[in-house]
Tab-separated table of N, CA and C in Angstrom:
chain	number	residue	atom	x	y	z
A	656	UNK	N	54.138	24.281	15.352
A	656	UNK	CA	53.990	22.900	15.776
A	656	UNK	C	52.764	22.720	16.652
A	657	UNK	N	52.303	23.706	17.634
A	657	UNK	CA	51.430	23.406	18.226
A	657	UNK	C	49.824	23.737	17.358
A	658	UNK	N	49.660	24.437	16.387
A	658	UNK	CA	48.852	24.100	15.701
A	658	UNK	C	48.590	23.020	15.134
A	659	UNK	N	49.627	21.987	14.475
A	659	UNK	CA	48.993	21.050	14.223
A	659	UNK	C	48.898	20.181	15.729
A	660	UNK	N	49.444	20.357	16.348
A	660	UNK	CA	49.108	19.064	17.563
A	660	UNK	C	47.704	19.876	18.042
A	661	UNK	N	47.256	20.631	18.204
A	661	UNK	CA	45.830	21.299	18.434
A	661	UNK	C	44.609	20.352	17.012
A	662	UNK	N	45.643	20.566	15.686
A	662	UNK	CA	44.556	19.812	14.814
A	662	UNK	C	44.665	18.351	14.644
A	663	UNK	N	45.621	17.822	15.425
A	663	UNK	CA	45.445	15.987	15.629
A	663	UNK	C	44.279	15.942	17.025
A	664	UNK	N	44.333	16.697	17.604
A	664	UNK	CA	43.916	16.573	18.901
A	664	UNK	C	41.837	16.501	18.417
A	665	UNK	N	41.759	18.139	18.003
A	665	UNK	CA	40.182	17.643	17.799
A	665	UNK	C	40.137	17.115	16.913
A	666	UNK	N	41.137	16.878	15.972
A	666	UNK	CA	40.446	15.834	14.707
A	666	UNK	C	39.831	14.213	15.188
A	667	UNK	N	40.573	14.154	16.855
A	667	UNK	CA	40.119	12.805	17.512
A	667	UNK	C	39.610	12.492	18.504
A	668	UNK	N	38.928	13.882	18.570
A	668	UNK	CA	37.673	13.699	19.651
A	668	UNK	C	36.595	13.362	18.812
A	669	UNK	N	35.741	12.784	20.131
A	669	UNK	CA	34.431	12.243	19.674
A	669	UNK	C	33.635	13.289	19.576
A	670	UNK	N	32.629	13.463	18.581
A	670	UNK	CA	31.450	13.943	18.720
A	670	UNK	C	29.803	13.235	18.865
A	671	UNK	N	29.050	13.470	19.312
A	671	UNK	CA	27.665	13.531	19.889
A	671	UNK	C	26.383	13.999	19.365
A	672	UNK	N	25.802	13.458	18.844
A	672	UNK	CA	24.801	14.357	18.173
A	672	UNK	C	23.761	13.417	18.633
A	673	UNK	N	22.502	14.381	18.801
A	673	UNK	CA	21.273	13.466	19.412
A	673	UNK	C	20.219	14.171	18.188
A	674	UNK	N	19.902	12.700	18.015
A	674	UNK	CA	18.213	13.036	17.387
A	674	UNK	C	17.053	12.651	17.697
A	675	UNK	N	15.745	12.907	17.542
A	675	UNK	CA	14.971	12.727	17.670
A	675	UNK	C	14.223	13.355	19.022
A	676	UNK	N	13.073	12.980	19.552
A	676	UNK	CA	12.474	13.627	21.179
A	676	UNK	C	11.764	12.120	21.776
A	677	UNK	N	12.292	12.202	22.976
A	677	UNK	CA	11.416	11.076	23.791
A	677	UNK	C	11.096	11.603	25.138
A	678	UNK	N	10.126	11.408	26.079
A	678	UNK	CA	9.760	12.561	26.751
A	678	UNK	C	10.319	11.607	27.975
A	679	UNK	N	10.663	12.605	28.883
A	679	UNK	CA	10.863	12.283	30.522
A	679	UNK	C	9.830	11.377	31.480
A	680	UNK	N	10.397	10.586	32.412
A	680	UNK	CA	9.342	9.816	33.216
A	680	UNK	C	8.369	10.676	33.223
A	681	UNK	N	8.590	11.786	34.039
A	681	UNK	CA	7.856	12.639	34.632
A	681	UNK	C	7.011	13.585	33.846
A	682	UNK	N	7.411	13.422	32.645
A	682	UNK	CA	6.221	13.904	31.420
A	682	UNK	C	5.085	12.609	31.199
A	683	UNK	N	5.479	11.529	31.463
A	683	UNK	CA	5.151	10.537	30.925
A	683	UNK	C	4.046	9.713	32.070
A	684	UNK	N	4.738	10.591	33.525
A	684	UNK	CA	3.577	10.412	34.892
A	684	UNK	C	2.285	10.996	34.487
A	685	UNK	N	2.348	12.252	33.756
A	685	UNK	CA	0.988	13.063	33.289
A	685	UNK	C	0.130	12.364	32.257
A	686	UNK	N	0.452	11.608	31.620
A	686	UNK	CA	-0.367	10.266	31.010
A	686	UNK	C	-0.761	9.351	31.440
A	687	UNK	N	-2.112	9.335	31.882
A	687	UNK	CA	-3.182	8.455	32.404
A	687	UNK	C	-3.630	7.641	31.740
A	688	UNK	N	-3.615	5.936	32.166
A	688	UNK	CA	-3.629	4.969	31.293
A	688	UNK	C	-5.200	5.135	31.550
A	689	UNK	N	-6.235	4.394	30.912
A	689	UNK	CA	-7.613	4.858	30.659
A	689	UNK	C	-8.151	5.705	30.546
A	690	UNK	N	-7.720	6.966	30.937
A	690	UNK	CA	-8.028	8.170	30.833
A	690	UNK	C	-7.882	9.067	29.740
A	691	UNK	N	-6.921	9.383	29.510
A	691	UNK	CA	-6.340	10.478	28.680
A	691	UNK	C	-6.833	9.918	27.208
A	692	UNK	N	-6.681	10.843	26.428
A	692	UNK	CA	-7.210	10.889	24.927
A	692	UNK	C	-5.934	11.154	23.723
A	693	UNK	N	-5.693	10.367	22.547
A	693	UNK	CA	-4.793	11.179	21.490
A	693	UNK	C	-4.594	12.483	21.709
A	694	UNK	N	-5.779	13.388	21.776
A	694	UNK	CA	-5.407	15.050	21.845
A	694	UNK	C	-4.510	15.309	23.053
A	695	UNK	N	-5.504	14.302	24.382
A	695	UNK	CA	-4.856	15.234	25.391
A	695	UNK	C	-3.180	14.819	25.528
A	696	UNK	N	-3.200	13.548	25.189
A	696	UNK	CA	-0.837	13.019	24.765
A	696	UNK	C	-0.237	14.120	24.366
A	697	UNK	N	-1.271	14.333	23.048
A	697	UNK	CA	-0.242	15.449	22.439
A	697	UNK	C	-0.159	16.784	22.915
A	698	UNK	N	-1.219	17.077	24.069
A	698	UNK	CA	-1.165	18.464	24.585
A	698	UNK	C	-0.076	18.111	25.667
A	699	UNK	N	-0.039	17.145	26.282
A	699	UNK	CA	1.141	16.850	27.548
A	699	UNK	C	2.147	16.825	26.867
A	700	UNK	N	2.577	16.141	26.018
A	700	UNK	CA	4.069	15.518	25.875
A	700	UNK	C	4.150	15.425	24.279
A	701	UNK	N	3.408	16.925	23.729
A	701	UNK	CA	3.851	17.115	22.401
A	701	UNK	C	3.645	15.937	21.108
A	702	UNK	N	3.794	15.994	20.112
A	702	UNK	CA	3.138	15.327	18.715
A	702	UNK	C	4.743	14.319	18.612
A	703	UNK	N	3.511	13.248	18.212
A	703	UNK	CA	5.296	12.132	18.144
A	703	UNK	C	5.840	11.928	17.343
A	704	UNK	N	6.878	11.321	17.179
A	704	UNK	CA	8.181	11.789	16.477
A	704	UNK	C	7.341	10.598	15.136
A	705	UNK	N	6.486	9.694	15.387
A	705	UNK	CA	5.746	8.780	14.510
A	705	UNK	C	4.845	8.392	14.958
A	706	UNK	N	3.840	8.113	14.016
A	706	UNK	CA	2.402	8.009	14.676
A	706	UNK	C	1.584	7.321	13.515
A	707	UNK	N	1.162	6.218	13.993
A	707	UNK	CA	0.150	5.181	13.163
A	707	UNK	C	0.734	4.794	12.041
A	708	UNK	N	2.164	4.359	11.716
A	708	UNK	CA	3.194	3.955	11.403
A	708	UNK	C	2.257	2.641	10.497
A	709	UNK	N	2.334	1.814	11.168
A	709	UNK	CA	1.426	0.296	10.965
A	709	UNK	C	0.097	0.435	10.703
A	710	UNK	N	-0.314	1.555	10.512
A	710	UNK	CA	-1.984	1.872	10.451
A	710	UNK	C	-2.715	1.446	11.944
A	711	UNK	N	-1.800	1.398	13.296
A	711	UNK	CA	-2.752	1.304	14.106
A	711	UNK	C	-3.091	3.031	15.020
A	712	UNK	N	-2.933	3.662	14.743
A	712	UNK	CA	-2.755	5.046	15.383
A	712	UNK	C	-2.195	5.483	16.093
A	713	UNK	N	-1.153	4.300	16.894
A	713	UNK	CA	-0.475	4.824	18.166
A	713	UNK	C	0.249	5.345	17.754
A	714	UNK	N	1.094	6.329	19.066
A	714	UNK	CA	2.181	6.913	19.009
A	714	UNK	C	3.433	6.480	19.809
A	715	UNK	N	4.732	6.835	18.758
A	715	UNK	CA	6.017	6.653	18.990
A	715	UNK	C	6.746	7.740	18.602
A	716	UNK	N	8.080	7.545	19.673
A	716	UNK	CA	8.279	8.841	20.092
A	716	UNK	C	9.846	8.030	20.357
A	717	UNK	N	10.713	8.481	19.442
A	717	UNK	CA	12.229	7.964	18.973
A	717	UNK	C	13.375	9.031	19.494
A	718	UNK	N	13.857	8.440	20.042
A	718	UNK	CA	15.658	9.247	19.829
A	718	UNK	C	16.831	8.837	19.795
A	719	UNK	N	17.704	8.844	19.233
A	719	UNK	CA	19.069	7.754	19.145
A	719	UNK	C	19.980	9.049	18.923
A	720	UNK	N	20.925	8.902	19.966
A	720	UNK	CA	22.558	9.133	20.423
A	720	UNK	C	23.602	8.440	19.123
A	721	UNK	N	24.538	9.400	18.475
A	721	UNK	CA	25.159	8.756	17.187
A	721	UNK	C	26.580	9.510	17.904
A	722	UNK	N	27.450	8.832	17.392
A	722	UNK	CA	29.026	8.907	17.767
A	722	UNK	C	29.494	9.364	16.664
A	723	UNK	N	30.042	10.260	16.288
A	723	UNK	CA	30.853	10.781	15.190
A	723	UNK	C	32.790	11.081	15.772
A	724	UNK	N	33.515	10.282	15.384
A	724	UNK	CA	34.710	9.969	15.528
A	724	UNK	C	35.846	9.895	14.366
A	725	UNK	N	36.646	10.880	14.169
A	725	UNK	CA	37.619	11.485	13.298
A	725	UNK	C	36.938	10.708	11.837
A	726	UNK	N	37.485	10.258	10.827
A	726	UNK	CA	37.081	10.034	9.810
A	726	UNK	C	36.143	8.664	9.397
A	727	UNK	N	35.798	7.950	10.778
A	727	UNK	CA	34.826	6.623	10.495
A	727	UNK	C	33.242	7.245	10.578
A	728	UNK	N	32.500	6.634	9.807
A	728	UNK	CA	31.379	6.400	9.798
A	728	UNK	C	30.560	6.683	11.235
A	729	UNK	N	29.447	7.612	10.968
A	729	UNK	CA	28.988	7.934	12.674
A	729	UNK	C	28.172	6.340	13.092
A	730	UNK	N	28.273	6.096	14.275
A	730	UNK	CA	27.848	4.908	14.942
A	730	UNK	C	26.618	5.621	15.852
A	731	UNK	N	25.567	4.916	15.477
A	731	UNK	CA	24.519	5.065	16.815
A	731	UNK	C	25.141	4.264	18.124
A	732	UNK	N	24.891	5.027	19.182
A	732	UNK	CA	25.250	4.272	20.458
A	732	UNK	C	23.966	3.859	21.410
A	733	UNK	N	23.205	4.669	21.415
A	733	UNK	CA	21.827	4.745	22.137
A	733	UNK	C	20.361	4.746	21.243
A	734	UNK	N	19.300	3.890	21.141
A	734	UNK	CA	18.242	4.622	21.005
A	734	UNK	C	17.234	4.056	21.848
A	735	UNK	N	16.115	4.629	22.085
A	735	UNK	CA	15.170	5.039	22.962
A	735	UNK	C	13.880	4.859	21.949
A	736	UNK	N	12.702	4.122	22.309
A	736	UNK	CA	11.164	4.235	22.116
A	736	UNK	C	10.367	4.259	22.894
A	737	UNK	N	9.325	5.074	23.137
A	737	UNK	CA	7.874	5.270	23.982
A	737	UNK	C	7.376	4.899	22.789
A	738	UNK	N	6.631	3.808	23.350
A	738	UNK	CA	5.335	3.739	22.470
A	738	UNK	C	3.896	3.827	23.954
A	739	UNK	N	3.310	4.835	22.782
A	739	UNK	CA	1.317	4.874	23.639
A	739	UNK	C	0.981	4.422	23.223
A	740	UNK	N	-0.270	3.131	23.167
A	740	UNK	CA	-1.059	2.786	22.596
A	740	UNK	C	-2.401	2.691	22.934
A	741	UNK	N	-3.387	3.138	22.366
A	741	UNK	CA	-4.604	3.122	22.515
A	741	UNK	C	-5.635	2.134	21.534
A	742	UNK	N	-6.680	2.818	22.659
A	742	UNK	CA	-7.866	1.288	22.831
A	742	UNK	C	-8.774	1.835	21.194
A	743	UNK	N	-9.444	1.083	20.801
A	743	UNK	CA	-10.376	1.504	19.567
A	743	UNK	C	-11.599	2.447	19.928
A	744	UNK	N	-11.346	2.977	21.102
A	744	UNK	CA	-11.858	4.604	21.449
A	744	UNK	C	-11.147	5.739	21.417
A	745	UNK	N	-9.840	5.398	21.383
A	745	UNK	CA	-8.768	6.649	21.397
A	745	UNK	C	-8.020	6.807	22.268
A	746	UNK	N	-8.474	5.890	23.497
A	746	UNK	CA	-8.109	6.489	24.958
A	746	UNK	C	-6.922	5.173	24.987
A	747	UNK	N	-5.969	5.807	25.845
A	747	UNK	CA	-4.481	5.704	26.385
A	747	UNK	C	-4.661	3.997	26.972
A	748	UNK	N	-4.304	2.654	26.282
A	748	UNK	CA	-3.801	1.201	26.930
A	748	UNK	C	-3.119	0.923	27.001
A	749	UNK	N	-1.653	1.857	27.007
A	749	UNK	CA	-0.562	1.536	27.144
A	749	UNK	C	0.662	2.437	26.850
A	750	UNK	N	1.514	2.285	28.352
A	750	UNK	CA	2.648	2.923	28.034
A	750	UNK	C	4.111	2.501	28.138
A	751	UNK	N	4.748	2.660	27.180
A	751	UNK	CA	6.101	1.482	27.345
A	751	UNK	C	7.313	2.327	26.608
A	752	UNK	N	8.583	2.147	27.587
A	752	UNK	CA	10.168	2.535	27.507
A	752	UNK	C	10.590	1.306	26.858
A	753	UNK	N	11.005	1.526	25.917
A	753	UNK	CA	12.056	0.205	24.566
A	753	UNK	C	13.492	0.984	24.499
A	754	UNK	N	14.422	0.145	25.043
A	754	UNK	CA	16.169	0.831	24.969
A	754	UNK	C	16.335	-0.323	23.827
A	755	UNK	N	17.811	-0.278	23.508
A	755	UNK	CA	18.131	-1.217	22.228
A	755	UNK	C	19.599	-1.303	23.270
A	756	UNK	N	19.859	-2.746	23.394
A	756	UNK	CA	21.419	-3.113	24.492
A	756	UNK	C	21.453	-4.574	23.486
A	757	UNK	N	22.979	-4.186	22.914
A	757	UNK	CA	23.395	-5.176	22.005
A	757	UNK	C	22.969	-5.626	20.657
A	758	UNK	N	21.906	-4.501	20.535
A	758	UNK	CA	20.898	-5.370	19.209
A	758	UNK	C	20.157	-5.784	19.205
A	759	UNK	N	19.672	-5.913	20.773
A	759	UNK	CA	18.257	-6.200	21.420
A	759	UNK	C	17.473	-5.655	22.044
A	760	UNK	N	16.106	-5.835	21.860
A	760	UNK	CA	14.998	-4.234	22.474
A	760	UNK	C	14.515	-4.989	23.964
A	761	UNK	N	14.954	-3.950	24.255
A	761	UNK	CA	14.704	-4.453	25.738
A	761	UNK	C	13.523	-3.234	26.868
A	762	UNK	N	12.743	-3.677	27.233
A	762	UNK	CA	11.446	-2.653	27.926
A	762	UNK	C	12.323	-2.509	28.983
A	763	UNK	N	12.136	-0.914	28.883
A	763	UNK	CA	13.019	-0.118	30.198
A	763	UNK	C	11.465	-0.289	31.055
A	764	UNK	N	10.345	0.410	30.957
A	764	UNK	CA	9.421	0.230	31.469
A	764	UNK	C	8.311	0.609	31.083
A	765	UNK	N	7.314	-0.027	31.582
A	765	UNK	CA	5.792	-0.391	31.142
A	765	UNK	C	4.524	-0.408	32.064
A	766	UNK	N	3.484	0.499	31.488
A	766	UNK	CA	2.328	0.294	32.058
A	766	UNK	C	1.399	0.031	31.116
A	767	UNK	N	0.266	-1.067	31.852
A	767	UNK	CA	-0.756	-1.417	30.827
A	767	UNK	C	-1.435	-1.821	31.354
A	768	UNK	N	-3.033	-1.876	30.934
A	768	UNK	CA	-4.042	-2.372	31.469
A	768	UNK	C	-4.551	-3.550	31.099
A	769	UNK	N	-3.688	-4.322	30.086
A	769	UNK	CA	-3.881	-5.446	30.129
A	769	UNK	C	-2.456	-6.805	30.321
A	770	UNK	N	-2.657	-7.934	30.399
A	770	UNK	CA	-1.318	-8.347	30.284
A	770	UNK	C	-0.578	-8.744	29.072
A	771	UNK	N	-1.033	-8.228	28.667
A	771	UNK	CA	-0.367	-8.542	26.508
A	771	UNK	C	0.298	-7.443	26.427
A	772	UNK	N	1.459	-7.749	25.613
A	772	UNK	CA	2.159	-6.332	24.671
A	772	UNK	C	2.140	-6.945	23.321
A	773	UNK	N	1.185	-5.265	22.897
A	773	UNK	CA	1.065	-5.550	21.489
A	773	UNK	C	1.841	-5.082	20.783
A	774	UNK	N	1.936	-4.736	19.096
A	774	UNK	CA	2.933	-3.829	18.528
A	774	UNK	C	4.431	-4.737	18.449
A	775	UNK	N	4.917	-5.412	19.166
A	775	UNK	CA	6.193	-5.334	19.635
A	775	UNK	C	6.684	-5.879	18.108
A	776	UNK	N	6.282	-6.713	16.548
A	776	UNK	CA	6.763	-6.665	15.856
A	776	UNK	C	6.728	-5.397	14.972
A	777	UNK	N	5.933	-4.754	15.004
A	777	UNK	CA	6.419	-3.109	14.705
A	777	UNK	C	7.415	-2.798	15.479
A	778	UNK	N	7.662	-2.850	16.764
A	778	UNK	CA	9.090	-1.964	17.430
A	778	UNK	C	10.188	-2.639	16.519
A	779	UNK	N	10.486	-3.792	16.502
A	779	UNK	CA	11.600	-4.597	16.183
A	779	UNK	C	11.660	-4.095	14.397
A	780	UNK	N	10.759	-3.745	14.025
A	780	UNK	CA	10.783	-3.241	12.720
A	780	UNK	C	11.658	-1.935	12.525
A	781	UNK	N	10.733	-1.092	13.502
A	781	UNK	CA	11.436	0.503	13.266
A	781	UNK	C	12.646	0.328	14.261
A	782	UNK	N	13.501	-0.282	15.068
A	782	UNK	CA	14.568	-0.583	15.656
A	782	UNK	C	15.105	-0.803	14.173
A	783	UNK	N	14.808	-1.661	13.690
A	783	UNK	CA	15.483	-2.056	12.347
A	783	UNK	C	15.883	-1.570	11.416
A	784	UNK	N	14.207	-0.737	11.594
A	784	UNK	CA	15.187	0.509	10.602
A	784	UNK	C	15.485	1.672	9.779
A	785	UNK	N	15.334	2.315	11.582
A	785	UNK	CA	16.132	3.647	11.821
A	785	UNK	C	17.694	3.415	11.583
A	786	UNK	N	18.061	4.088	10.800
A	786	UNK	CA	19.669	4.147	10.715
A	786	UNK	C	20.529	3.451	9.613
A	787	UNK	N	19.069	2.877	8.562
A	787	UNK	CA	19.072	1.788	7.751
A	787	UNK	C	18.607	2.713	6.379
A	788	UNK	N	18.086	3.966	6.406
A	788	UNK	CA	17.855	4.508	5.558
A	788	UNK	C	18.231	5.028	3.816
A	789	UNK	N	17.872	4.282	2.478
A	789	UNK	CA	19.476	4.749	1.837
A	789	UNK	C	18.492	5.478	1.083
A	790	UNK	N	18.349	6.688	0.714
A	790	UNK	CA	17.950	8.088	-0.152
A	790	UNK	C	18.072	7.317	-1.671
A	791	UNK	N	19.156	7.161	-1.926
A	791	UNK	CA	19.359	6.289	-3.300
A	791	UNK	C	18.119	5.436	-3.837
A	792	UNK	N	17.955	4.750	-2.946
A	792	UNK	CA	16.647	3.708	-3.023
A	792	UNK	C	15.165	4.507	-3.355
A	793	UNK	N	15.016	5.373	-2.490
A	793	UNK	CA	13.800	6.119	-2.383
A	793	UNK	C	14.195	6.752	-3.534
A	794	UNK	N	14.863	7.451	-4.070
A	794	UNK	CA	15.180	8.726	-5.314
A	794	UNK	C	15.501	7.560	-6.576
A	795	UNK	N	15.544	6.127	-6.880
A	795	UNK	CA	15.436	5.287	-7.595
A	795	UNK	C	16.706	5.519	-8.725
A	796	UNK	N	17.755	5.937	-7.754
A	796	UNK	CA	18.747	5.638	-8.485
A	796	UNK	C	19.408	4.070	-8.165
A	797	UNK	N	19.850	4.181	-8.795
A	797	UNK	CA	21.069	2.543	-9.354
A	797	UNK	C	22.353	2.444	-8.015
């Protein structure tokens, strides 16, 4: 008997799985807005998880938290975007934290050297859709 109450038990715990990499404030202090270069991002805080996506060259840098719970469908609970964006020299105009709360992208935080945020209908794009992926489609089955 206590085997199966052992296999109701984890059959209804949650599980956790994280994907993707988004780097720490404090990785993200070592990125100098005017300063720094594409190479030198990727020597600080590693090659991004997507990059020039939209054909503009910046980099984004994704991770989303998924809930896996006894036999339903895994649920994302969390995801996370850094986007860098740079100037048409290469060099670093911007750095910005995008959380997703409710279905809406919301800037955890931001530095920039100018007062515009650009990109932001690309974020709302790839918010859109990560997690939206169907293989079927791409492999052109029915």
């Amino acid at each position: 008997m206590s085997g199966l109450s052992l296999a109701v038990v984890v059959g209804c715990t949650a599980l956790y799985r994280n994907h993707g990499y988004v780097p720490t404030d404090a990785e993200l202090s070592e990125v100098l807005v005017g300063v720094d270069s594409r190479d030198s991002v990727a020597d600080i805080i590693g090659p991004p998880t997507a990059g020039g996506v939209s054909g503009d060259g910046n980099f984004y840098y994704v991770q989303s938290r998924f809930r896996h719970y006894a036999y339903q469908a895994p649920q994302e609970i969390e995801r996370e975007v850094v986007a860098i964006s740079f100037d048409a020299e290469g060099i670093v105009s911007n750095v910005e934290r995008f959380g997703l709360e409710d279905g809406r992208i919301v800037a955890l935080s931001r530095r920039v050297t100018d007062d515009g945020i650009r990109d932001t209908t690309f974020l709302r794009q790839l918010f859109g859709a990560l997690g939206n992926f169907d293989a079927g489609a791409v492999l052109g089955e029915p």
